[in-house]
Coordinates of N, CA, C and O in Angstrom, one line a residue:
X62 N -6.2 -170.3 -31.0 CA -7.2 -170.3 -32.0 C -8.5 -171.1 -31.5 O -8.5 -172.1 -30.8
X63 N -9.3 -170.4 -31.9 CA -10.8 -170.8 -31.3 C -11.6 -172.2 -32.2 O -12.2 -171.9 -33.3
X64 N -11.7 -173.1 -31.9 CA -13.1 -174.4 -32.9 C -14.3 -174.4 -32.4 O -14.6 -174.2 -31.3
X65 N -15.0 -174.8 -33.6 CA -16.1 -174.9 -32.7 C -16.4 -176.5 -32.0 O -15.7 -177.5 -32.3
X66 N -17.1 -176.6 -31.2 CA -17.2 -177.5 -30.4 C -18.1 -178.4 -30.9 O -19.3 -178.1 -31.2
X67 N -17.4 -180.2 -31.2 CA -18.5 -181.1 -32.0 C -19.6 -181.2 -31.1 O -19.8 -181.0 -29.9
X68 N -20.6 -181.6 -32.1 CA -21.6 -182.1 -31.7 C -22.0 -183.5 -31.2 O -21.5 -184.5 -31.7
X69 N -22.7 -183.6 -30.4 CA -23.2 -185.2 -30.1 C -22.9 -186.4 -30.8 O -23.0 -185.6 -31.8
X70 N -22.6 -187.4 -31.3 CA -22.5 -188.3 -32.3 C -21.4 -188.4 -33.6 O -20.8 -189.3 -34.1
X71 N -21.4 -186.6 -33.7 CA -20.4 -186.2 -34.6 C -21.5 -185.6 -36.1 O -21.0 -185.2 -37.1
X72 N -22.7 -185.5 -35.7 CA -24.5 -185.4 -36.6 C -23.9 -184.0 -36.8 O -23.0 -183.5 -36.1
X73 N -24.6 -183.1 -37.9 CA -24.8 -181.8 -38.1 C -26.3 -181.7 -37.7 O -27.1 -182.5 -38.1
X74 N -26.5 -180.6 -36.7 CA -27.7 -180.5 -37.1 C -28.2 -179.8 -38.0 O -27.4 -178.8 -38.3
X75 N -29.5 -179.8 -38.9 CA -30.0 -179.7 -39.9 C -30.2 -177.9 -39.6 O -30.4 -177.3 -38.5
X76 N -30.2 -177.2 -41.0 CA -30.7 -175.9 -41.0 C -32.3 -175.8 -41.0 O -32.9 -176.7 -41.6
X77 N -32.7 -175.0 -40.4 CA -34.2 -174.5 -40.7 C -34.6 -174.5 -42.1 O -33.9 -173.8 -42.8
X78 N -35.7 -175.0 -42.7 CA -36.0 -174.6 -44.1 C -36.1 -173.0 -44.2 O -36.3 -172.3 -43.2
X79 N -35.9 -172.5 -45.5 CA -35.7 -171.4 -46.0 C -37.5 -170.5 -45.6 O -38.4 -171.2 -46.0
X80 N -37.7 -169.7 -45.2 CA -39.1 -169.2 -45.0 C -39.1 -168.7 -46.7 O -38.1 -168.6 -47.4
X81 N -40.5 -168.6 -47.1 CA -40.7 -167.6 -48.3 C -41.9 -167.1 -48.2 O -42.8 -167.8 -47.7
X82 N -42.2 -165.5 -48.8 CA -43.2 -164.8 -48.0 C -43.4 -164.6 -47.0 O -42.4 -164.5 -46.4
X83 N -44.3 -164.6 -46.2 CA -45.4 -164.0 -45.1 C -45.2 -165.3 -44.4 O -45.1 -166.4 -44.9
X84 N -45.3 -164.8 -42.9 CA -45.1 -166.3 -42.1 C -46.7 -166.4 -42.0 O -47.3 -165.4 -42.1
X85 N -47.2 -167.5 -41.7 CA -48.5 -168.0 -41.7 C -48.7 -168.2 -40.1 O -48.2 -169.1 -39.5
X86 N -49.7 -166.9 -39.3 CA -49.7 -166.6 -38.0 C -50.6 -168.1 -37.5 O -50.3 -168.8 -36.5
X87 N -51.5 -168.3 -38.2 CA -52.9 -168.9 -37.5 C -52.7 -170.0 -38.5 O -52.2 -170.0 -39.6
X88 N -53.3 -171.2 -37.7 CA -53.6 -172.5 -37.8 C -54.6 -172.7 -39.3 O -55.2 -171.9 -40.0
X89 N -54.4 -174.0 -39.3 CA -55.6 -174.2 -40.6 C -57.3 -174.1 -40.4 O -58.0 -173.7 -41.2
X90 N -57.7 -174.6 -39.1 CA -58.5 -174.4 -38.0 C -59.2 -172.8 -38.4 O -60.2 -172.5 -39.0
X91 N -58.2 -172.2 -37.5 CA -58.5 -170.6 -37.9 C -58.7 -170.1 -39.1 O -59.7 -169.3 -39.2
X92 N -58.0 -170.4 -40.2 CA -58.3 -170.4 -41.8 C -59.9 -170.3 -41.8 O -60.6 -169.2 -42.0
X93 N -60.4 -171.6 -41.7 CA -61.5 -172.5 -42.2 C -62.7 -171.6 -41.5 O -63.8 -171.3 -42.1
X94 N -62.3 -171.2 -40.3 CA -63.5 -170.5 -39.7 C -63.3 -168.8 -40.3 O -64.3 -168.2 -40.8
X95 N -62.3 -168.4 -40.2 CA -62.3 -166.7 -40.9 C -63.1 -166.8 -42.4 O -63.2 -165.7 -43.0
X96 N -63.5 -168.0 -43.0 CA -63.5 -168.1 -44.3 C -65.1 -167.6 -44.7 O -65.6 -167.1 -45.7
X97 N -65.9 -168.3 -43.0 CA -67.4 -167.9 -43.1 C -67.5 -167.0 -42.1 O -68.6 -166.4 -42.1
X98 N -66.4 -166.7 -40.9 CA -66.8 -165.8 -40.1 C -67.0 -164.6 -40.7 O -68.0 -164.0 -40.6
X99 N -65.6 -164.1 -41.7 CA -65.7 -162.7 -42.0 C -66.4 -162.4 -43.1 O -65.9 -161.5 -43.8
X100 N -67.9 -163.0 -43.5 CA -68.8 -162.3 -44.6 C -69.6 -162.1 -43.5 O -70.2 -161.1 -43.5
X101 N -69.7 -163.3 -42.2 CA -71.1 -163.1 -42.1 C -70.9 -161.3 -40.7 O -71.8 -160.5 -40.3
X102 N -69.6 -161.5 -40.5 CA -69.5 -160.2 -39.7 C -69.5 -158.9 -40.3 O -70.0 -158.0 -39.8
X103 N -68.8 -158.8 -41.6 CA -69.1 -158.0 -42.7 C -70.3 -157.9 -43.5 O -70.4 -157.0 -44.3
X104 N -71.1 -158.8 -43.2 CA -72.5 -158.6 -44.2 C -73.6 -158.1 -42.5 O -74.5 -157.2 -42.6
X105 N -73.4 -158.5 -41.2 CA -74.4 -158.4 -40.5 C -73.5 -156.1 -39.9 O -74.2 -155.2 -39.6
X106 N -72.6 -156.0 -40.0 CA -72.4 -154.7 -40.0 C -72.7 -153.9 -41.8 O -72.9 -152.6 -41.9
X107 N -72.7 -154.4 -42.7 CA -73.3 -153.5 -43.9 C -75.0 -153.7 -43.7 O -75.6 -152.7 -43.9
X108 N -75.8 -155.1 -43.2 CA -77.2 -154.7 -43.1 C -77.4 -153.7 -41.8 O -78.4 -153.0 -42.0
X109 N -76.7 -153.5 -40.6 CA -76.8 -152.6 -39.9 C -77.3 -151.1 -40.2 O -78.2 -150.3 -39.8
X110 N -75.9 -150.9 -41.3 CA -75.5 -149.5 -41.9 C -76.6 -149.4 -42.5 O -77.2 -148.4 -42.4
X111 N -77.3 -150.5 -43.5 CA -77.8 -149.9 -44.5 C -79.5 -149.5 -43.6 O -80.2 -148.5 -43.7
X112 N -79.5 -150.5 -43.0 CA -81.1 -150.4 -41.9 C -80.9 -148.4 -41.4 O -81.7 -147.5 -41.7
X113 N -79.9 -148.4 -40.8 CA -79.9 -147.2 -40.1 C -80.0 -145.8 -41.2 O -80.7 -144.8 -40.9
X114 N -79.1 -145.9 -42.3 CA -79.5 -145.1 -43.8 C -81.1 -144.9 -44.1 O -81.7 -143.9 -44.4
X115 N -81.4 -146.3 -43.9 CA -83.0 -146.3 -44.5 C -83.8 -145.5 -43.2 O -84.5 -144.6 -43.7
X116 N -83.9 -145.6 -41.9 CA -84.6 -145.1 -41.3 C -84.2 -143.5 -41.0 O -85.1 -142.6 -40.8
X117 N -82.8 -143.2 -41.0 CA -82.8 -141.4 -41.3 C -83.2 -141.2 -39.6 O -83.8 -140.1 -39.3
X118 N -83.0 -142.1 -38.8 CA -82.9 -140.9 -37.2 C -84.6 -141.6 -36.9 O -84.7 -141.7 -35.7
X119 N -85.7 -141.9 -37.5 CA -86.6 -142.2 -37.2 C -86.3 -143.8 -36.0 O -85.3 -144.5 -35.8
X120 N -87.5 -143.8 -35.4 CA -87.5 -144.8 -34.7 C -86.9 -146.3 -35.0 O -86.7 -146.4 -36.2
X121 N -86.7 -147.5 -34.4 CA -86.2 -148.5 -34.9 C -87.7 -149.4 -35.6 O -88.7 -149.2 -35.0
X122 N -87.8 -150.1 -36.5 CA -89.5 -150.5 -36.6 C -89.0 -152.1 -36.8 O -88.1 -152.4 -37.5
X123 N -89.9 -153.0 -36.1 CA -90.1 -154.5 -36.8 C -89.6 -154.3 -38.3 O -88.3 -154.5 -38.2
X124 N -90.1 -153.9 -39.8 CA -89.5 -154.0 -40.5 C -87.8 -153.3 -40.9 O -87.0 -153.7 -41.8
X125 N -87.6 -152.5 -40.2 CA -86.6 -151.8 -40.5 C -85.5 -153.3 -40.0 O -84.8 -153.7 -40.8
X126 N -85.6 -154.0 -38.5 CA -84.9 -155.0 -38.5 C -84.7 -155.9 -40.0 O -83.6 -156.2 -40.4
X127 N -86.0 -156.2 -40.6 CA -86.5 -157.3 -41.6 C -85.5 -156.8 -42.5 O -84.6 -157.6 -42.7
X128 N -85.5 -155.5 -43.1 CA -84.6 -155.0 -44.1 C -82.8 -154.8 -43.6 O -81.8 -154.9 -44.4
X129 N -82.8 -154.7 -43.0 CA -81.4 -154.9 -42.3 C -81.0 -156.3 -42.5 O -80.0 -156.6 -43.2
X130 N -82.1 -157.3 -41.8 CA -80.9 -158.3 -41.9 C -81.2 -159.1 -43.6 O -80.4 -159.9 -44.1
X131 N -82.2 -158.7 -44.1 CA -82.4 -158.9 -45.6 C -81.3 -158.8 -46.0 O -80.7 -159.7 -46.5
X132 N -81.1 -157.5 -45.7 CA -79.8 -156.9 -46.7 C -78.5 -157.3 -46.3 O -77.5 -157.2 -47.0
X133 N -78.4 -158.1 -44.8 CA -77.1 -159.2 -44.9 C -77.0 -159.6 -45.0 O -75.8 -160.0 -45.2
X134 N -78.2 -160.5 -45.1 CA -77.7 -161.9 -45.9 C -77.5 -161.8 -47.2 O -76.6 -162.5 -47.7
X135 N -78.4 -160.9 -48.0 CA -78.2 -160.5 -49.5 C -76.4 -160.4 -49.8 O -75.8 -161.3 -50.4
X136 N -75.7 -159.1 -49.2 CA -74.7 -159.0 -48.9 C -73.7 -160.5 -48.8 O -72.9 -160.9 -49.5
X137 N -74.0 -161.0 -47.9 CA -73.4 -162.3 -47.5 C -73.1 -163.1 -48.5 O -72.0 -163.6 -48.8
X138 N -74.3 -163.1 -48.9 CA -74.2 -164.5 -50.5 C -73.4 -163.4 -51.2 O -72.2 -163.7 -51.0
X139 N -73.6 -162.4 -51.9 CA -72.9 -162.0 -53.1 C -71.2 -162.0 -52.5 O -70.4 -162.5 -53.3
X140 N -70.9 -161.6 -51.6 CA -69.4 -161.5 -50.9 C -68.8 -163.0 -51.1 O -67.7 -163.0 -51.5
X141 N -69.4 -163.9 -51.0 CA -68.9 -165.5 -51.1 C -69.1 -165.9 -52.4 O -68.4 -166.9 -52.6
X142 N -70.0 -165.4 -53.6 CA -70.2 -165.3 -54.6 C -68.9 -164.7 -55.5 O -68.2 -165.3 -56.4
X143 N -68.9 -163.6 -54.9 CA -67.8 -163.2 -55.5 C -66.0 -163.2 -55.4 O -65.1 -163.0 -56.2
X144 N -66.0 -163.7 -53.9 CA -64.9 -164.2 -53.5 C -64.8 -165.8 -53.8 O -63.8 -166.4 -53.4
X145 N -65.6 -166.4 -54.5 CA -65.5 -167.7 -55.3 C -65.1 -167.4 -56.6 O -64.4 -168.3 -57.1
X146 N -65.3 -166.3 -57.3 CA -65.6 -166.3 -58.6 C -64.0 -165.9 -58.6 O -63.2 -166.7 -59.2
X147 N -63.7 -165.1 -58.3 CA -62.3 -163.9 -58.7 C -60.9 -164.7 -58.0 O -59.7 -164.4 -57.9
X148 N -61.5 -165.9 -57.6 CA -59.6 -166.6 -57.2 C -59.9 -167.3 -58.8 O -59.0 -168.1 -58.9
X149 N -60.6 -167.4 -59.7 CA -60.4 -168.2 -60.7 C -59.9 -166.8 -62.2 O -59.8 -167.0 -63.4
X150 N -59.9 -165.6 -61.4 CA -59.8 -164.6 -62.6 C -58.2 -164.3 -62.2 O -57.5 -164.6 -61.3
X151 N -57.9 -163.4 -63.5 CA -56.9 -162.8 -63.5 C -57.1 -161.7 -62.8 O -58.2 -161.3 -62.3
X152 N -55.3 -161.2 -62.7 CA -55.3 -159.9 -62.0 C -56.3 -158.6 -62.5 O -57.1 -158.0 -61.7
X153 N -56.2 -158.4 -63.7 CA -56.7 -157.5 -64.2 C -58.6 -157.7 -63.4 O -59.2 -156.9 -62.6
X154 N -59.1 -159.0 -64.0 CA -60.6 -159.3 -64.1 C -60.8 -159.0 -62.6 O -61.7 -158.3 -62.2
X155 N -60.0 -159.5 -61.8 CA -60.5 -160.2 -60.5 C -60.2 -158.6 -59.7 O -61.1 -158.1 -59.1
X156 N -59.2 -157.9 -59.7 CA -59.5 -156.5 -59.4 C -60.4 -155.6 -59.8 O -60.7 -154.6 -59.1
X157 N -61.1 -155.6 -61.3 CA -62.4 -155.2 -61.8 C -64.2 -155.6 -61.0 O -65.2 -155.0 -60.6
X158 N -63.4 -157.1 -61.1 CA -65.0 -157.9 -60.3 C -65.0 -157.1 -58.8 O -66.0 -156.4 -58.6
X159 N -64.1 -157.2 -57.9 CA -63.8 -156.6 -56.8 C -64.4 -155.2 -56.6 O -65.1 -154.9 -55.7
X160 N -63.9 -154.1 -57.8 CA -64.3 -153.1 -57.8 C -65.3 -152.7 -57.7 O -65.4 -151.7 -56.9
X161 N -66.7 -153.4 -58.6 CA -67.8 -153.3 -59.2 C -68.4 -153.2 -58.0 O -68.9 -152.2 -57.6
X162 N -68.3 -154.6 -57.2 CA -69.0 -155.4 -56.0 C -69.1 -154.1 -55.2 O -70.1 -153.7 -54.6
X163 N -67.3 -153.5 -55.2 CA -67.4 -152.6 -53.9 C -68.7 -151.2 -54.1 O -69.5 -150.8 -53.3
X164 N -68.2 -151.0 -55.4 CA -68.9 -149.8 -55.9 C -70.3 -149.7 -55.6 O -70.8 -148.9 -54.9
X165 N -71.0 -151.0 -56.3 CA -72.3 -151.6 -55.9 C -72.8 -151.3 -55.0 O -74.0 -150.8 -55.0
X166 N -71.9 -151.6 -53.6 CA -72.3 -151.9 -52.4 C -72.9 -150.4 -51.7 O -73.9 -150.1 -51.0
X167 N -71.7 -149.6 -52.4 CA -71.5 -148.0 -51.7 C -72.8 -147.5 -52.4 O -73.8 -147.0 -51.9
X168 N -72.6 -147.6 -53.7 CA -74.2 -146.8 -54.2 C -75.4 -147.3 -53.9 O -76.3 -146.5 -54.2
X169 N -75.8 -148.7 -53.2 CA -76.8 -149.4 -52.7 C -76.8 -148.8 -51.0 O -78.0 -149.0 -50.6
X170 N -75.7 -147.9 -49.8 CA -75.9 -147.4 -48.9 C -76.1 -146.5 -49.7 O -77.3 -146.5 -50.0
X171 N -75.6 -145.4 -50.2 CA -75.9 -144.6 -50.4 C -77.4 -144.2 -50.7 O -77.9 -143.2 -50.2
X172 N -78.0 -145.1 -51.6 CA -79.1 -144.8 -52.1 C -80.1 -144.9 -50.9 O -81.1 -144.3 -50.6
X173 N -79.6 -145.9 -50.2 CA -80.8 -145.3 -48.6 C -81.2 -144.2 -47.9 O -82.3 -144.1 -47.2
X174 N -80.1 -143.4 -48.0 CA -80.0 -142.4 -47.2 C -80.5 -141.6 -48.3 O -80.4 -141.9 -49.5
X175 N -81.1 -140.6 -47.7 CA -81.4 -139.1 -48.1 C -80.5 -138.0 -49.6 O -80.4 -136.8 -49.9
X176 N -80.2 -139.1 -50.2 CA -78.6 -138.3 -51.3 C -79.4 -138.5 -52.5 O -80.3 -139.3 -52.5
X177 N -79.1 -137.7 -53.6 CA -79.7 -137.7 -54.6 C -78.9 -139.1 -56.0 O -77.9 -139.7 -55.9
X178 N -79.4 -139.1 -56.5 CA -79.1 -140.3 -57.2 C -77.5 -140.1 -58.0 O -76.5 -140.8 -57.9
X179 N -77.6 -138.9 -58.8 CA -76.5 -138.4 -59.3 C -75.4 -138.0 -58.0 O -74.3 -137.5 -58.1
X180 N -75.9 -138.2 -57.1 CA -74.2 -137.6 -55.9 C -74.0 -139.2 -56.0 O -72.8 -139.5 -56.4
X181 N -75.1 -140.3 -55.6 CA -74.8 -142.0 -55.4 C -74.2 -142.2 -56.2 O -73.2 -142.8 -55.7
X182 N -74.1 -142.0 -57.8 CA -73.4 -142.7 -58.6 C -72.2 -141.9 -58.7 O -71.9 -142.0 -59.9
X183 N -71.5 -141.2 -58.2 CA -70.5 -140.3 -58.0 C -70.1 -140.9 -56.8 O -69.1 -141.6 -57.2
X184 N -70.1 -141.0 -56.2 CA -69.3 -141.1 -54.8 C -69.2 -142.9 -55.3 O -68.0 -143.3 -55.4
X185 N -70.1 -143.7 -55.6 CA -69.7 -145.4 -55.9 C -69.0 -145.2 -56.9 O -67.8 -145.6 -56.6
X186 N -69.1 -144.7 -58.0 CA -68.1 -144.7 -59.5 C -66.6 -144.0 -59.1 O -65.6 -144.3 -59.7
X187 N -66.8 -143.1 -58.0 CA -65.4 -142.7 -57.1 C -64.5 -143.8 -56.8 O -63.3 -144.0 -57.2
X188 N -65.4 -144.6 -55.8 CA -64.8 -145.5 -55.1 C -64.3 -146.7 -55.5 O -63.3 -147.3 -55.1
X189 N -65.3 -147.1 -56.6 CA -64.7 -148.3 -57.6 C -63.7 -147.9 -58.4 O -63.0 -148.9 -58.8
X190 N -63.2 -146.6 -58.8 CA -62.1 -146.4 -60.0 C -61.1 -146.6 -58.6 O -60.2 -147.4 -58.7
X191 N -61.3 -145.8 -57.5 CA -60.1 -145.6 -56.6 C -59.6 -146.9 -56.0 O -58.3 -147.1 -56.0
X192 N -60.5 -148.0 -55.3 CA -60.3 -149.3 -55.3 C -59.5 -150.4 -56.6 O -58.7 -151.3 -56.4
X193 N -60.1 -149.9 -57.9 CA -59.5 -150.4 -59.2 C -58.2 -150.2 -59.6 O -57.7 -151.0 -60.3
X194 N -57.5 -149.2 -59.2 CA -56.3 -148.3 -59.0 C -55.5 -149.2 -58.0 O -54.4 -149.9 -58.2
X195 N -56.2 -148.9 -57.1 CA -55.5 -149.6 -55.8 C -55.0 -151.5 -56.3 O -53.9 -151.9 -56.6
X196 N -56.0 -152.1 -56.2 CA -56.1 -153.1 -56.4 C -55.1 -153.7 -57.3 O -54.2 -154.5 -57.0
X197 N -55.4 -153.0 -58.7 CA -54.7 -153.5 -60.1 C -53.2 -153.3 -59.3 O -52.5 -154.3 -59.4
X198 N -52.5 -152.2 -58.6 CA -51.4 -151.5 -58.0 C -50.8 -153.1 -57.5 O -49.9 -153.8 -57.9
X199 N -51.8 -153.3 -56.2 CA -51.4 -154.6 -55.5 C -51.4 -155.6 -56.0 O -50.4 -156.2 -55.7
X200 N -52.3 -156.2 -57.0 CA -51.9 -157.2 -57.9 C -50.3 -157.4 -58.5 O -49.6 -158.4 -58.4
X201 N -50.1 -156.6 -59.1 CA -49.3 -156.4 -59.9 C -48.1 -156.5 -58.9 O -47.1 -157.2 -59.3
X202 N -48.1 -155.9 -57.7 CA -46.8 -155.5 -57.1 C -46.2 -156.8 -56.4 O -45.0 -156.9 -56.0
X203 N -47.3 -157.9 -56.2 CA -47.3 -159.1 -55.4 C -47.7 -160.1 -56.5 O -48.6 -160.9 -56.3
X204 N -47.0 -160.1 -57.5 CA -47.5 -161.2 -58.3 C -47.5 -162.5 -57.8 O -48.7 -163.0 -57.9
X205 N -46.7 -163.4 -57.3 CA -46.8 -164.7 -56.7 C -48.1 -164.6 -55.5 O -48.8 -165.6 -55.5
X206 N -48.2 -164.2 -55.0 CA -49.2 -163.9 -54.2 C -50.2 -163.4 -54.5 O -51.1 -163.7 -53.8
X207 N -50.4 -162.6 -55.4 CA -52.0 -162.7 -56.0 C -52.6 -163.6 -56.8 O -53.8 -163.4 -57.1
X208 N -51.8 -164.8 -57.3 CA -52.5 -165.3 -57.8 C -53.4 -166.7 -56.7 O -54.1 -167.6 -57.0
X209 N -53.0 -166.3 -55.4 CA -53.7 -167.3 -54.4 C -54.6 -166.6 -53.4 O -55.3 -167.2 -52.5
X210 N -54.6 -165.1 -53.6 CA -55.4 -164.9 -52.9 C -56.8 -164.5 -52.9 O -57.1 -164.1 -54.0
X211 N -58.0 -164.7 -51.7 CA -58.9 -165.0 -51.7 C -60.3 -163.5 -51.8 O -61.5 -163.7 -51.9
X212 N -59.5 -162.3 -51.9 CA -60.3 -161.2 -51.5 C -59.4 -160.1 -51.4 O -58.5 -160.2 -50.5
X213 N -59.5 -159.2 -52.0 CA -58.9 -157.6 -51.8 C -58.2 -157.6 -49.9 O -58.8 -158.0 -48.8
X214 N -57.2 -157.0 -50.0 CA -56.5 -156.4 -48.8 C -56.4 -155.3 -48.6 O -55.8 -154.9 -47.6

């Protein structure tokens, strides 16, 4: 018959704590910096998009830069505006606020480019019900975890 073999001292060693959820890849470090990196990389590629909408294939112009990065930093603040606001809302509100922002954003490209007003508010009012869908979905499916998180996935 087989035992197992004591240990040092006669000590158990201790079990691993129990994990719960998602293991946490990146440092607190990393946290702190994704927190301002990723508006300001997501607001300087939406003033990109929206600069290049506005100019329609025409040349690049001094102002067309001005309106680009206008429009990321505009972008920028509201993204941190609103990712302040909605970790204090509920599921319901805070996947609504989310929606809005998104929709916003899309009928604000849209409206640069060459599309008629009535397609803009169709393709944004699209995307906000389909995001709203989605969202409310994820909330709900992850309740312990949505109520700490910081921005749509």
């Amino acid at each position: 018959m087989t035992h197992a073999a004591p240990t040092p001292g006669g000590m158990r060693t201790p079990s691993p704590p129990a994990r719960t959820g998602t293991p946490d890849v990146f440092s607190e470090r990393v946290h702190r910096i994704a927190q301002w990196a990723l508006p300001a990389v997501i607001g300087l590629a939406y003033g990109c998009w929206a600069a290049t909408n506005r100019r329609s294939g025409a040349p690049v112009t001094g102002w067309n830069l001005l309106f680009g990065l206008a429009t990321a930093v505009a972008f920028m603040m509201l993204y941190i505006a609103v990712r302040a606001v909605a970790r204090r809302l509920k599921r319901e509100l805070r996947a609504l606020l989310w929606s809005v922002f998104t929709g916003a954003a899309i009928g604000f490209l849209c409206s640069q480019a060459s599309v008629s007003v009535l397609e803009t508010a169709a393709v944004s009012l699209a995307v906000a019900a389909g995001l709203f869908v989605m969202l409310v979905y994820h909330y709900y499916t992850r309740k312990g975890e949505a109520e700490n998180q910081e921005g749509p996935t």
